[in-house]
PDB file of C-alpha atoms in Angstrom:
ATOM      1  CA  UNK S 797       0.279  -0.300  -0.563  1.00  0.00           C
ATOM      2  CA  UNK S 798       1.240   3.796  -0.930  1.00  0.00           C
ATOM      3  CA  UNK S 799       1.887   5.425   1.350  1.00  0.00           C
ATOM      4  CA  UNK S 800      -0.931   8.025   0.193  1.00  0.00           C
ATOM      5  CA  UNK S 801      -3.963   5.070   0.687  1.00  0.00           C
ATOM      6  CA  UNK S 802      -2.543   4.367   3.760  1.00  0.00           C
ATOM      7  CA  UNK S 803      -3.171   7.684   5.305  1.00  0.00           C
ATOM      8  CA  UNK S 804      -6.154   8.046   4.146  1.00  0.00           C
ATOM      9  CA  UNK S 805      -6.699   5.011   5.079  1.00  0.00           C
ATOM     10  CA  UNK S 806      -5.887   5.882   8.027  1.00  0.00           C
ATOM     11  CA  UNK S 807      -8.127   9.200   8.708  1.00  0.00           C
ATOM     12  CA  UNK S 808     -10.948   7.217   7.771  1.00  0.00           C
ATOM     13  CA  UNK S 809     -10.374   5.038  10.138  1.00  0.00           C
ATOM     14  CA  UNK S 810     -10.068   7.717  13.184  1.00  0.00           C
ATOM     15  CA  UNK S 811     -13.039   9.948  12.306  1.00  0.00           C
ATOM     16  CA  UNK S 812     -15.040   6.723  12.260  1.00  0.00           C
ATOM     17  CA  UNK S 813     -14.659   5.091  15.162  1.00  0.00           C
ATOM     18  CA  UNK S 814     -15.792   6.835  17.578  1.00  0.00           C
ATOM     19  CA  UNK S 815     -19.081   6.651  15.206  1.00  0.00           C
ATOM     20  CA  UNK S 816     -18.708   3.128  15.269  1.00  0.00           C
ATOM     21  CA  UNK S 817     -18.091   1.761  18.736  1.00  0.00           C
ATOM     22  CA  UNK S 818     -21.280   4.394  19.957  1.00  0.00           C
ATOM     23  CA  UNK S 819     -24.037   2.474  17.422  1.00  0.00           C
ATOM     24  CA  UNK S 820     -23.282  -1.279  17.550  1.00  0.00           C
ATOM     25  CA  UNK S 821     -25.319  -2.864  15.621  1.00  0.00           C
ATOM     26  CA  UNK S 822     -27.748  -5.977  16.442  1.00  0.00           C
ATOM     27  CA  UNK S 823     -27.378  -9.680  16.007  1.00  0.00           C
ATOM     28  CA  UNK S 824     -29.909  -9.626  14.068  1.00  0.00           C
ATOM     29  CA  UNK S 825     -29.288  -6.949  11.957  1.00  0.00           C
ATOM     30  CA  UNK S 826     -27.218  -6.996   9.179  1.00  0.00           C
ATOM     31  CA  UNK S 827     -23.727  -8.037   8.628  1.00  0.00           C
ATOM     32  CA  UNK S 828     -21.979  -3.955   7.989  1.00  0.00           C
ATOM     33  CA  UNK S 829     -19.906  -6.796   4.721  1.00  0.00           C
ATOM     34  CA  UNK S 830     -22.905  -8.276   4.004  1.00  0.00           C
ATOM     35  CA  UNK S 831     -24.771  -4.802   3.479  1.00  0.00           C
ATOM     36  CA  UNK S 832     -22.097  -4.222   1.611  1.00  0.00           C
ATOM     37  CA  UNK S 833     -21.566  -6.938  -0.776  1.00  0.00           C
ATOM     38  CA  UNK S 834     -26.486  -6.444  -1.801  1.00  0.00           C
ATOM     39  CA  UNK S 835     -25.448  -2.851  -2.387  1.00  0.00           C
ATOM     40  CA  UNK S 836     -22.601  -3.939  -4.672  1.00  0.00           C
ATOM     41  CA  UNK S 837     -24.674  -6.913  -6.400  1.00  0.00           C
ATOM     42  CA  UNK S 838     -21.199  -9.159  -4.914  1.00  0.00           C
ATOM     43  CA  UNK S 839     -22.968 -11.970  -2.708  1.00  0.00           C
ATOM     44  CA  UNK S 840     -19.764 -14.423  -3.026  1.00  0.00           C
ATOM     45  CA  UNK S 841     -15.824 -14.670  -3.329  1.00  0.00           C
ATOM     46  CA  UNK S 842     -15.599 -14.715  -6.989  1.00  0.00           C
ATOM     47  CA  UNK S 843     -17.857 -11.379  -7.574  1.00  0.00           C
ATOM     48  CA  UNK S 844     -16.536  -9.901  -4.634  1.00  0.00           C
ATOM     49  CA  UNK S 845     -13.234 -10.615  -5.375  1.00  0.00           C
ATOM     50  CA  UNK S 846     -13.671  -9.049  -9.364  1.00  0.00           C
ATOM     51  CA  UNK S 847     -15.426  -5.927  -7.217  1.00  0.00           C
ATOM     52  CA  UNK S 848     -12.111  -4.683  -5.249  1.00  0.00           C
ATOM     53  CA  UNK S 849     -10.202  -5.361  -8.433  1.00  0.00           C
ATOM     54  CA  UNK S 850     -12.471  -2.687 -10.922  1.00  0.00           C
ATOM     55  CA  UNK S 851     -12.952  -0.417  -6.932  1.00  0.00           C
ATOM     56  CA  UNK S 852     -16.407  -1.221  -7.998  1.00  0.00           C
ATOM     57  CA  UNK S 853     -18.573   1.158  -5.283  1.00  0.00           C
ATOM     58  CA  UNK S 854     -22.306   2.570  -5.605  1.00  0.00           C
ATOM     59  CA  UNK S 855     -22.055   6.246  -6.480  1.00  0.00           C
ATOM     60  CA  UNK S 856     -19.931   5.661  -8.753  1.00  0.00           C
ATOM     61  CA  UNK S 857     -20.864   8.635 -11.354  1.00  0.00           C
ATOM     62  CA  UNK S 858     -19.743  11.370 -10.494  1.00  0.00           C
ATOM     63  CA  UNK S 859     -17.655  14.184  -9.573  1.00  0.00           C
ATOM     64  CA  UNK S 860     -15.615  17.004  -7.093  1.00  0.00           C
ATOM     65  CA  UNK S 861     -16.385  20.183  -6.808  1.00  0.00           C
ATOM     66  CA  UNK S 862     -15.926  22.818  -4.585  1.00  0.00           C
ATOM     67  CA  UNK S 863     -17.271  25.685  -2.472  1.00  0.00           C
ATOM     68  CA  UNK S 864     -18.049  27.388   0.931  1.00  0.00           C
ATOM     69  CA  UNK S 865     -21.107  28.231   3.999  1.00  0.00           C
ATOM     70  CA  UNK S 866     -22.184  30.930   5.139  1.00  0.00           C
ATOM     71  CA  UNK S 867     -23.960  29.994   8.082  1.00  0.00           C
ATOM     72  CA  UNK S 868     -27.663  32.283   9.639  1.00  0.00           C
ATOM     73  CA  UNK S 869     -26.403  34.547  12.222  1.00  0.00           C
ATOM     74  CA  UNK S 870     -29.460  34.295  13.659  1.00  0.00           C
ATOM     75  CA  UNK S 871     -29.832  30.672  14.232  1.00  0.00           C
ATOM     76  CA  UNK S 872     -28.201  31.137  17.483  1.00  0.00           C
ATOM     77  CA  UNK S 873     -31.104  32.011  18.641  1.00  0.00           C
ATOM     78  CA  UNK S 874     -32.352  28.641  19.020  1.00  0.00           C
ATOM     79  CA  UNK S 875     -29.380  26.674  18.331  1.00  0.00           C
ATOM     80  CA  UNK S 876     -26.519  26.148  19.937  1.00  0.00           C
ATOM     81  CA  UNK S 877     -24.228  24.973  18.424  1.00  0.00           C
ATOM     82  CA  UNK S 878     -21.165  26.857  18.276  1.00  0.00           C
ATOM     83  CA  UNK S 879     -19.242  25.269  14.433  1.00  0.00           C
ATOM     84  CA  UNK S 880     -22.895  28.107  12.546  1.00  0.00           C
ATOM     85  CA  UNK S 881     -21.524  30.978  14.045  1.00  0.00           C
ATOM     86  CA  UNK S 882     -18.835  31.361  12.714  1.00  0.00           C
ATOM     87  CA  UNK S 883     -17.847  33.353   9.160  1.00  0.00           C
ATOM     88  CA  UNK S 884     -17.838  30.969   5.465  1.00  0.00           C
ATOM     89  CA  UNK S 885     -16.519  28.204   6.164  1.00  0.00           C
ATOM     90  CA  UNK S 886     -15.051  25.880   3.090  1.00  0.00           C
ATOM     91  CA  UNK S 887     -17.358  23.282   1.364  1.00  0.00           C
ATOM     92  CA  UNK S 888     -15.800  20.446  -0.566  1.00  0.00           C
ATOM     93  CA  UNK S 889     -19.103  19.231  -3.111  1.00  0.00           C
ATOM     94  CA  UNK S 890     -19.091  15.261  -4.622  1.00  0.00           C
ATOM     95  CA  UNK S 891     -22.538  16.124  -6.670  1.00  0.00           C
ATOM     96  CA  UNK S 892     -23.164  11.770  -8.515  1.00  0.00           C
ATOM     97  CA  UNK S 893     -25.614   9.158  -9.814  1.00  0.00           C
ATOM     98  CA  UNK S 894     -26.107   6.136  -7.554  1.00  0.00           C
ATOM     99  CA  UNK S 895     -25.600   2.433  -8.311  1.00  0.00           C
ATOM    100  CA  UNK S 896     -22.342   0.432  -9.086  1.00  0.00           C
ATOM    101  CA  UNK S 897     -22.539   2.315 -13.723  1.00  0.00           C
ATOM    102  CA  UNK S 898     -20.280   5.022 -14.101  1.00  0.00           C
ATOM    103  CA  UNK S 899     -21.092   4.943 -17.703  1.00  0.00           C
ATOM    104  CA  UNK S 900     -24.992   5.402 -16.431  1.00  0.00           C
ATOM    105  CA  UNK S 901     -27.589   7.781 -17.173  1.00  0.00           C
ATOM    106  CA  UNK S 902     -28.317  11.440 -16.114  1.00  0.00           C
ATOM    107  CA  UNK S 903     -31.602  11.109 -18.082  1.00  0.00           C
ATOM    108  CA  UNK S 904     -32.697   8.899 -14.439  1.00  0.00           C
ATOM    109  CA  UNK S 905     -34.240  10.372 -12.332  1.00  0.00           C
ATOM    110  CA  UNK S 906     -32.000  10.427  -8.864  1.00  0.00           C
ATOM    111  CA  UNK S 907     -29.026  13.567  -8.042  1.00  0.00           C
ATOM    112  CA  UNK S 908     -26.689  13.692  -4.922  1.00  0.00           C
ATOM    113  CA  UNK S 909     -24.988  15.319  -3.533  1.00  0.00           C
ATOM    114  CA  UNK S 910     -22.898  14.099  -0.064  1.00  0.00           C
ATOM    115  CA  UNK S 911     -21.556  17.969   1.958  1.00  0.00           C
ATOM    116  CA  UNK S 912     -17.608  17.892   3.944  1.00  0.00           C
ATOM    117  CA  UNK S 913     -17.893  20.861   5.472  1.00  0.00           C
ATOM    118  CA  UNK S 914     -13.990  21.983   7.441  1.00  0.00           C
ATOM    119  CA  UNK S 915     -13.508  24.530   9.931  1.00  0.00           C
ATOM    120  CA  UNK S 916     -10.510  24.632  12.526  1.00  0.00           C
ATOM    121  CA  UNK S 917     -11.530  22.541  14.398  1.00  0.00           C
ATOM    122  CA  UNK S 918     -14.658  20.421  13.514  1.00  0.00           C
ATOM    123  CA  UNK S 919     -16.363  19.229  10.335  1.00  0.00           C
ATOM    124  CA  UNK S 920     -19.890  18.824   9.410  1.00  0.00           C
ATOM    125  CA  UNK S 921     -20.417  15.952   6.678  1.00  0.00           C
ATOM    126  CA  UNK S 922     -23.585  15.594   4.441  1.00  0.00           C
ATOM    127  CA  UNK S 923     -25.789  12.520   2.179  1.00  0.00           C
ATOM    128  CA  UNK S 924     -27.771  13.681   0.972  1.00  0.00           C
ATOM    129  CA  UNK S 925     -30.502  12.502  -1.440  1.00  0.00           C
ATOM    130  CA  UNK S 926     -33.373  14.285  -3.834  1.00  0.00           C
ATOM    131  CA  UNK S 927     -35.677  11.477  -2.889  1.00  0.00           C
ATOM    132  CA  UNK S 928     -37.223  12.832   0.198  1.00  0.00           C
ATOM    133  CA  UNK S 929     -38.948   9.012   0.903  1.00  0.00           C
ATOM    134  CA  UNK S 930     -36.127   6.063   1.943  1.00  0.00           C
ATOM    135  CA  UNK S 931     -37.153   2.943   1.192  1.00  0.00           C
ATOM    136  CA  UNK S 932     -36.144   0.475   3.706  1.00  0.00           C
ATOM    137  CA  UNK S 933     -36.265   1.157   8.603  1.00  0.00           C
ATOM    138  CA  UNK S 934     -33.993  -2.056   8.856  1.00  0.00           C
ATOM    139  CA  UNK S 935     -31.164  -3.636   7.796  1.00  0.00           C
ATOM    140  CA  UNK S 936     -32.380  -6.195   7.089  1.00  0.00           C
ATOM    141  CA  UNK S 937     -34.859  -4.399   5.021  1.00  0.00           C
ATOM    142  CA  UNK S 938     -31.963  -1.962   3.073  1.00  0.00           C
ATOM    143  CA  UNK S 939     -30.406  -5.864   2.148  1.00  0.00           C
ATOM    144  CA  UNK S 940     -33.427  -7.235   1.075  1.00  0.00           C
ATOM    145  CA  UNK S 941     -34.304  -4.640  -1.123  1.00  0.00           C
ATOM    146  CA  UNK S 942     -30.870  -3.913  -2.517  1.00  0.00           C
ATOM    147  CA  UNK S 943     -30.527  -7.796  -3.359  1.00  0.00           C
ATOM    148  CA  UNK S 944     -33.812  -8.259  -5.317  1.00  0.00           C
ATOM    149  CA  UNK S 945     -33.142  -5.299  -7.909  1.00  0.00           C
ATOM    150  CA  UNK S 946     -30.190  -6.627  -8.447  1.00  0.00           C
ATOM    151  CA  UNK S 947     -33.190  -9.324  -9.829  1.00  0.00           C
ATOM    152  CA  UNK S 948     -35.314  -6.937 -12.112  1.00  0.00           C
ATOM    153  CA  UNK S 949     -38.362  -6.796 -13.173  1.00  0.00           C
ATOM    154  CA  UNK S 950     -39.296  -9.871 -11.378  1.00  0.00           C
ATOM    155  CA  UNK S 951     -37.338  -9.264  -7.831  1.00  0.00           C
ATOM    156  CA  UNK S 952     -38.830  -5.292  -8.117  1.00  0.00           C
ATOM    157  CA  UNK S 953     -41.629  -6.782  -7.856  1.00  0.00           C
ATOM    158  CA  UNK S 954     -41.380  -8.669  -5.542  1.00  0.00           C
ATOM    159  CA  UNK S 955     -40.321  -6.299  -3.402  1.00  0.00           C
ATOM    160  CA  UNK S 956     -43.971  -4.353  -3.967  1.00  0.00           C
ATOM    161  CA  UNK S 957     -46.044  -7.586  -3.108  1.00  0.00           C
ATOM    162  CA  UNK S 958     -43.895  -8.370   0.416  1.00  0.00           C
ATOM    163  CA  UNK S 959     -42.107  -4.177   1.413  1.00  0.00           C
ATOM    164  CA  UNK S 960     -44.190  -1.806   1.940  1.00  0.00           C
ATOM    165  CA  UNK S 961     -41.862   0.305   2.426  1.00  0.00           C
ATOM    166  CA  UNK S 962     -40.248  -0.549  -0.860  1.00  0.00           C
ATOM    167  CA  UNK S 963     -43.873  -0.048  -2.644  1.00  0.00           C
ATOM    168  CA  UNK S 964     -44.256   3.151  -1.374  1.00  0.00           C
ATOM    169  CA  UNK S 965     -40.968   4.086  -1.817  1.00  0.00           C
ATOM    170  CA  UNK S 966     -41.301   2.760  -6.468  1.00  0.00           C
ATOM    171  CA  UNK S 967     -44.260   4.992  -6.195  1.00  0.00           C
ATOM    172  CA  UNK S 968     -41.944   8.070  -5.084  1.00  0.00           C
ATOM    173  CA  UNK S 969     -39.701   7.387  -7.920  1.00  0.00           C
ATOM    174  CA  UNK S 970     -42.434   7.318  -9.959  1.00  0.00           C
ATOM    175  CA  UNK S 971     -43.288  10.330  -9.851  1.00  0.00           C
ATOM    176  CA  UNK S 972     -40.283  11.680  -9.131  1.00  0.00           C
ATOM    177  CA  UNK S 973     -39.101  14.233 -12.641  1.00  0.00           C
ATOM    178  CA  UNK S 974     -35.753  14.617 -13.778  1.00  0.00           C
ATOM    179  CA  UNK S 975     -34.173  17.750 -12.595  1.00  0.00           C
ATOM    180  CA  UNK S 976     -32.636  20.000 -15.735  1.00  0.00           C
ATOM    181  CA  UNK S 977     -29.331  19.986 -13.573  1.00  0.00           C
ATOM    182  CA  UNK S 978     -27.303  19.060 -10.091  1.00  0.00           C
ATOM    183  CA  UNK S 979     -28.859  23.027  -9.169  1.00  0.00           C
ATOM    184  CA  UNK S 980     -31.832  22.657  -9.191  1.00  0.00           C
ATOM    185  CA  UNK S 981     -32.917  19.691  -7.191  1.00  0.00           C
ATOM    186  CA  UNK S 982     -34.102  19.810  -3.366  1.00  0.00           C
ATOM    187  CA  UNK S 983     -31.565  17.505  -1.610  1.00  0.00           C
ATOM    188  CA  UNK S 984     -32.767  15.715   1.396  1.00  0.00           C
ATOM    189  CA  UNK S 985     -30.803  14.336   4.958  1.00  0.00           C
ATOM    190  CA  UNK S 986     -33.609  10.919   5.042  1.00  0.00           C
ATOM    191  CA  UNK S 987     -31.815  10.249   7.891  1.00  0.00           C
ATOM    192  CA  UNK S 988     -32.578  12.983  11.058  1.00  0.00           C
ATOM    193  CA  UNK S 989     -29.871  14.529  14.269  1.00  0.00           C
ATOM    194  CA  UNK S 990     -30.853  16.071  17.407  1.00  0.00           C
ATOM    195  CA  UNK S 991     -30.199  19.436  17.797  1.00  0.00           C
ATOM    196  CA  UNK S 992     -29.871  21.490  20.934  1.00  0.00           C
ATOM    197  CA  UNK S 993     -31.676  24.355  21.806  1.00  0.00           C
ATOM    198  CA  UNK S 994     -31.481  27.227  23.478  1.00  0.00           C
ATOM    199  CA  UNK S 995     -34.250  26.641  25.800  1.00  0.00           C
ATOM    200  CA  UNK S 996     -31.317  23.605  26.994  1.00  0.00           C
ATOM    201  CA  UNK S 997     -33.977  20.914  25.095  1.00  0.00           C
ATOM    202  CA  UNK S 998     -32.876  18.627  22.248  1.00  0.00           C
ATOM    203  CA  UNK S 999     -34.869  18.454  18.611  1.00  0.00           C
ATOM    204  CA  UNK S1000     -35.287  16.085  16.546  1.00  0.00           C
ATOM    205  CA  UNK S1001     -34.862  17.291  12.155  1.00  0.00           C
ATOM    206  CA  UNK S1002     -33.538  16.187   9.215  1.00  0.00           C
ATOM    207  CA  UNK S1003     -31.882  18.432   6.700  1.00  0.00           C
ATOM    208  CA  UNK S1004     -33.378  19.936   3.478  1.00  0.00           C
ATOM    209  CA  UNK S1005     -31.155  21.724   0.546  1.00  0.00           C
ATOM    210  CA  UNK S1006     -33.888  24.541  -1.382  1.00  0.00           C
ATOM    211  CA  UNK S1007     -32.592  25.759  -5.144  1.00  0.00           C
ATOM    212  CA  UNK S1008     -32.128  29.087  -4.648  1.00  0.00           C
ATOM    213  CA  UNK S1009     -32.417  29.319  -9.017  1.00  0.00           C
ATOM    214  CA  UNK S1010     -35.348  26.563  -7.758  1.00  0.00           C
ATOM    215  CA  UNK S1011     -36.713  23.541  -8.654  1.00  0.00           C
ATOM    216  CA  UNK S1012     -36.418  22.626 -13.318  1.00  0.00           C
ATOM    217  CA  UNK S1013     -37.865  20.069 -14.196  1.00  0.00           C
ATOM    218  CA  UNK S1014     -36.544  18.067 -17.816  1.00  0.00           C
ATOM    219  CA  UNK S1015     -39.882  17.061 -19.858  1.00  0.00           C
ATOM    220  CA  UNK S1016     -39.784  13.796 -22.003  1.00  0.00           C
ATOM    221  CA  UNK S1017     -38.790  15.611 -25.242  1.00  0.00           C
ATOM    222  CA  UNK S1018     -36.208  17.453 -23.987  1.00  0.00           C
ATOM    223  CA  UNK S1019     -34.390  14.823 -22.309  1.00  0.00           C
ATOM    224  CA  UNK S1020     -34.658  13.816 -25.684  1.00  0.00           C
ATOM    225  CA  UNK S1021     -31.919  15.930 -27.069  1.00  0.00           C
ATOM    226  CA  UNK S1022     -29.958  15.328 -23.760  1.00  0.00           C
ATOM    227  CA  UNK S1023     -26.285  13.017 -24.489  1.00  0.00           C
ATOM    228  CA  UNK S1024     -26.825  10.636 -20.863  1.00  0.00           C
ATOM    229  CA  UNK S1025     -23.893  12.733 -19.211  1.00  0.00           C
ATOM    230  CA  UNK S1026     -24.915  16.288 -19.642  1.00  0.00           C
ATOM    231  CA  UNK S1027     -25.034  16.802 -15.901  1.00  0.00           C
ATOM    232  CA  UNK S1028     -21.181  16.522 -15.466  1.00  0.00           C
ATOM    233  CA  UNK S1029     -20.593  20.228 -17.936  1.00  0.00           C
ATOM    234  CA  UNK S1030     -24.094  21.601 -16.889  1.00  0.00           C
ATOM    235  CA  UNK S1031     -22.674  22.175 -13.497  1.00  0.00           C
ATOM    236  CA  UNK S1032     -19.691  22.471 -13.717  1.00  0.00           C
ATOM    237  CA  UNK S1033     -20.083  25.858 -17.167  1.00  0.00           C
ATOM    238  CA  UNK S1034     -22.770  27.228 -14.463  1.00  0.00           C
ATOM    239  CA  UNK S1035     -21.015  28.047 -12.416  1.00  0.00           C
ATOM    240  CA  UNK S1036     -18.105  29.927 -13.810  1.00  0.00           C
ATOM    241  CA  UNK S1037     -20.188  31.794 -14.512  1.00  0.00           C
ATOM    242  CA  UNK S1038     -23.059  31.906 -10.978  1.00  0.00           C
ATOM    243  CA  UNK S1039     -22.635  30.179  -8.304  1.00  0.00           C
ATOM    244  CA  UNK S1040     -25.359  27.085  -8.205  1.00  0.00           C
ATOM    245  CA  UNK S1041     -27.179  27.961  -4.295  1.00  0.00           C
ATOM    246  CA  UNK S1042     -28.579  26.013  -1.676  1.00  0.00           C
ATOM    247  CA  UNK S1043     -31.267  27.408   0.675  1.00  0.00           C
ATOM    248  CA  UNK S1044     -30.148  24.869   3.758  1.00  0.00           C
ATOM    249  CA  UNK S1045     -33.127  23.996   6.511  1.00  0.00           C
ATOM    250  CA  UNK S1046     -33.800  21.862   9.363  1.00  0.00           C
ATOM    251  CA  UNK S1047     -36.719  21.045   9.145  1.00  0.00           C
ATOM    252  CA  UNK S1048     -37.867  20.370  13.294  1.00  0.00           C
ATOM    253  CA  UNK S1049     -40.672  17.221  14.118  1.00  0.00           C
ATOM    254  CA  UNK S1050     -43.118  17.751  16.586  1.00  0.00           C
ATOM    255  CA  UNK S1051     -44.470  15.332  19.095  1.00  0.00           C
ATOM    256  CA  UNK S1052     -45.567  12.479  18.075  1.00  0.00           C
ATOM    257  CA  UNK S1053     -43.438  12.165  14.335  1.00  0.00           C
ATOM    258  CA  UNK S1054     -41.036   9.757  13.913  1.00  0.00           C
ATOM    259  CA  UNK S1055     -37.293   9.868  14.471  1.00  0.00           C
ATOM    260  CA  UNK S1056     -35.510   6.899  13.812  1.00  0.00           C
ATOM    261  CA  UNK S1057     -37.675   5.687  10.154  1.00  0.00           C
ATOM    262  CA  UNK S1058     -36.040   7.743   7.198  1.00  0.00           C
ATOM    263  CA  UNK S1059     -39.233   6.025   5.677  1.00  0.00           C
ATOM    264  CA  UNK S1060     -41.688   7.929   7.322  1.00  0.00           C
ATOM    265  CA  UNK S1061     -42.094  11.164   5.654  1.00  0.00           C
ATOM    266  CA  UNK S1062     -42.800  14.471   7.860  1.00  0.00           C
ATOM    267  CA  UNK S1063     -45.381  17.644   7.024  1.00  0.00           C
ATOM    268  CA  UNK S1064     -44.958  19.906   5.076  1.00  0.00           C
ATOM    269  CA  UNK S1065     -45.564  21.746   7.207  1.00  0.00           C
ATOM    270  CA  UNK S1066     -43.455  21.136  10.018  1.00  0.00           C
ATOM    271  CA  UNK S1067     -41.109  24.239  10.928  1.00  0.00           C
ATOM    272  CA  UNK S1068     -37.703  24.906   9.665  1.00  0.00           C
ATOM    273  CA  UNK S1069     -35.167  26.689  10.912  1.00  0.00           C
ATOM    274  CA  UNK S1070     -32.410  27.958   7.562  1.00  0.00           C
ATOM    275  CA  UNK S1071     -28.921  27.480   8.779  1.00  0.00           C
ATOM    276  CA  UNK S1072     -27.799  29.420   6.217  1.00  0.00           C
ATOM    277  CA  UNK S1073     -27.124  29.263   2.353  1.00  0.00           C
ATOM    278  CA  UNK S1074     -24.091  26.204   1.534  1.00  0.00           C
ATOM    279  CA  UNK S1075     -22.154  28.110  -2.890  1.00  0.00           C
ATOM    280  CA  UNK S1076     -20.995  25.635  -5.082  1.00  0.00           C
ATOM    281  CA  UNK S1077     -18.436  27.968  -7.282  1.00  0.00           C
ATOM    282  CA  UNK S1078     -16.110  25.736  -7.703  1.00  0.00           C
ATOM    283  CA  UNK S1079     -12.733  28.494  -6.328  1.00  0.00           C
ATOM    284  CA  UNK S1080     -11.244  25.731  -5.291  1.00  0.00           C
ATOM    285  CA  UNK S1081     -11.172  22.716  -7.132  1.00  0.00           C
ATOM    286  CA  UNK S1082      -7.752  22.729  -8.247  1.00  0.00           C
ATOM    287  CA  UNK S1083      -6.729  22.126  -4.159  1.00  0.00           C
ATOM    288  CA  UNK S1084      -6.322  18.839  -3.410  1.00  0.00           C
ATOM    289  CA  UNK S1085      -9.152  18.691  -0.530  1.00  0.00           C
ATOM    290  CA  UNK S1086     -10.965  18.844  -3.609  1.00  0.00           C
ATOM    291  CA  UNK S1087      -8.899  16.764  -6.454  1.00  0.00           C
ATOM    292  CA  UNK S1088      -8.975  13.905  -3.703  1.00  0.00           C
ATOM    293  CA  UNK S1089     -12.335  13.688  -3.058  1.00  0.00           C
ATOM    294  CA  UNK S1090     -12.210  10.165  -4.534  1.00  0.00           C
ATOM    295  CA  UNK S1091      -9.959   9.150  -2.110  1.00  0.00           C
ATOM    296  CA  UNK S1092     -12.182   8.723   1.010  1.00  0.00           C
ATOM    297  CA  UNK S1093     -15.541   9.029   2.641  1.00  0.00           C
ATOM    298  CA  UNK S1094     -17.891  11.329   3.384  1.00  0.00           C
ATOM    299  CA  UNK S1095     -19.210  10.758   6.970  1.00  0.00           C
ATOM    300  CA  UNK S1096     -22.838  11.185   8.043  1.00  0.00           C
ATOM    301  CA  UNK S1097     -22.323  10.879  11.524  1.00  0.00           C
ATOM    302  CA  UNK S1098     -18.664  13.042  11.686  1.00  0.00           C
ATOM    303  CA  UNK S1099     -21.439  16.452  13.808  1.00  0.00           C
ATOM    304  CA  UNK S1100     -19.612  19.317  16.035  1.00  0.00           C
ATOM    305  CA  UNK S1101     -20.574  19.348  18.742  1.00  0.00           C
ATOM    306  CA  UNK S1102     -24.523  20.844  19.216  1.00  0.00           C
ATOM    307  CA  UNK S1103     -25.702  17.583  17.404  1.00  0.00           C
ATOM    308  CA  UNK S1104     -26.262  14.077  17.328  1.00  0.00           C
ATOM    309  CA  UNK S1105     -27.319  11.213  15.083  1.00  0.00           C
ATOM    310  CA  UNK S1106     -30.410  10.195  16.283  1.00  0.00           C
ATOM    311  CA  UNK S1107     -31.580   5.784  16.418  1.00  0.00           C
ATOM    312  CA  UNK S1108     -32.482   5.336  13.486  1.00  0.00           C
ATOM    313  CA  UNK S1109     -30.250   2.284  12.137  1.00  0.00           C
ATOM    314  CA  UNK S1110     -29.383   3.932   8.894  1.00  0.00           C
ATOM    315  CA  UNK S1111     -28.098   6.423   9.756  1.00  0.00           C
ATOM    316  CA  UNK S1112     -25.935   4.551  12.419  1.00  0.00           C
ATOM    317  CA  UNK S1113     -24.825   2.391   9.513  1.00  0.00           C
ATOM    318  CA  UNK S1114     -23.809   4.081   7.476  1.00  0.00           C
ATOM    319  CA  UNK S1115     -20.261   4.618   8.207  1.00  0.00           C
ATOM    320  CA  UNK S1116     -18.749   1.564   8.750  1.00  0.00           C
ATOM    321  CA  UNK S1117     -20.281   1.273   5.682  1.00  0.00           C
ATOM    322  CA  UNK S1118     -19.282   3.380   3.410  1.00  0.00           C
ATOM    323  CA  UNK S1119     -15.877   2.509   5.557  1.00  0.00           C
ATOM    324  CA  UNK S1120     -15.786  -1.285   4.392  1.00  0.00           C
ATOM    325  CA  UNK S1121     -16.667  -0.132   1.075  1.00  0.00           C
ATOM    326  CA  UNK S1122     -13.119   2.138   1.205  1.00  0.00           C
ATOM    327  CA  UNK S1123     -11.030  -0.144   2.427  1.00  0.00           C
ATOM    328  CA  UNK S1124     -12.656  -1.989  -1.023  1.00  0.00           C
ATOM    329  CA  UNK S1125     -11.361   0.151  -3.207  1.00  0.00           C
ATOM    330  CA  UNK S1126      -7.570   0.190  -1.778  1.00  0.00           C
TER     331      UNK S1126
END
């Protein structure tokens, strides 16, 4: 292993160890290697080794860019999170599609945005999707979903017939149109976190990113005139002229809302707190942190003081699964 890879691996393990130890998996749940195998479609030794050789990963088709985060000073009136009590903070962003196919078509509806917001002392990572609803509430159902979708139409039909959460997810995706740009997509953190309020209370909430330029979707006619690889060029060209900007909100739960189940949507009427603005402008695209963006993980459990994970089993398995996938690609 070359020194650079060793250094990156050491850093990944260091930032994730406490998260993994603090959130053990129950014996009844699937193991982390099994979950990664299900996502990668590598159910046996031969396929697993073949996957390692080609550095198989989820969200394979993607790219990195950069920008800054500007916190909303008024947030401190509601929440006690020192991380947000500062000026602009550097951002490393990765935009991607779902799945392991490096050549997936951009004409599908799925859009994903991951962010690293790094200050001198603390960091905050986001892993988000343009689908507000998730397809599984526990690791066993996550494993089953990933395994069955690899079986094509027959597996999908089995999920529709036997797994209500998966069926609801498919219904949602069926109505989700492809956006014209990564910059014109909403993004959701489907998992809940616990936020320290200025009153001393703990407030559960979820992240929502709203595009300042609005949600713009494509018709089938418009899609037909585009290539299968239009998204990267579109965004990188766009930000040369004008940054892509999102307002970041925390959607707060009310008493009785399901906190630990990402398949459950909360009403749109729930209170939102404006956290600040994400500004993607490409200003640091030649810096090492951006150029080596893929040589690490986006760890959603790397949290600053004042933010803690909920008990959601999907959330608490993410870091360990990302580390397992990362190690297989070394």
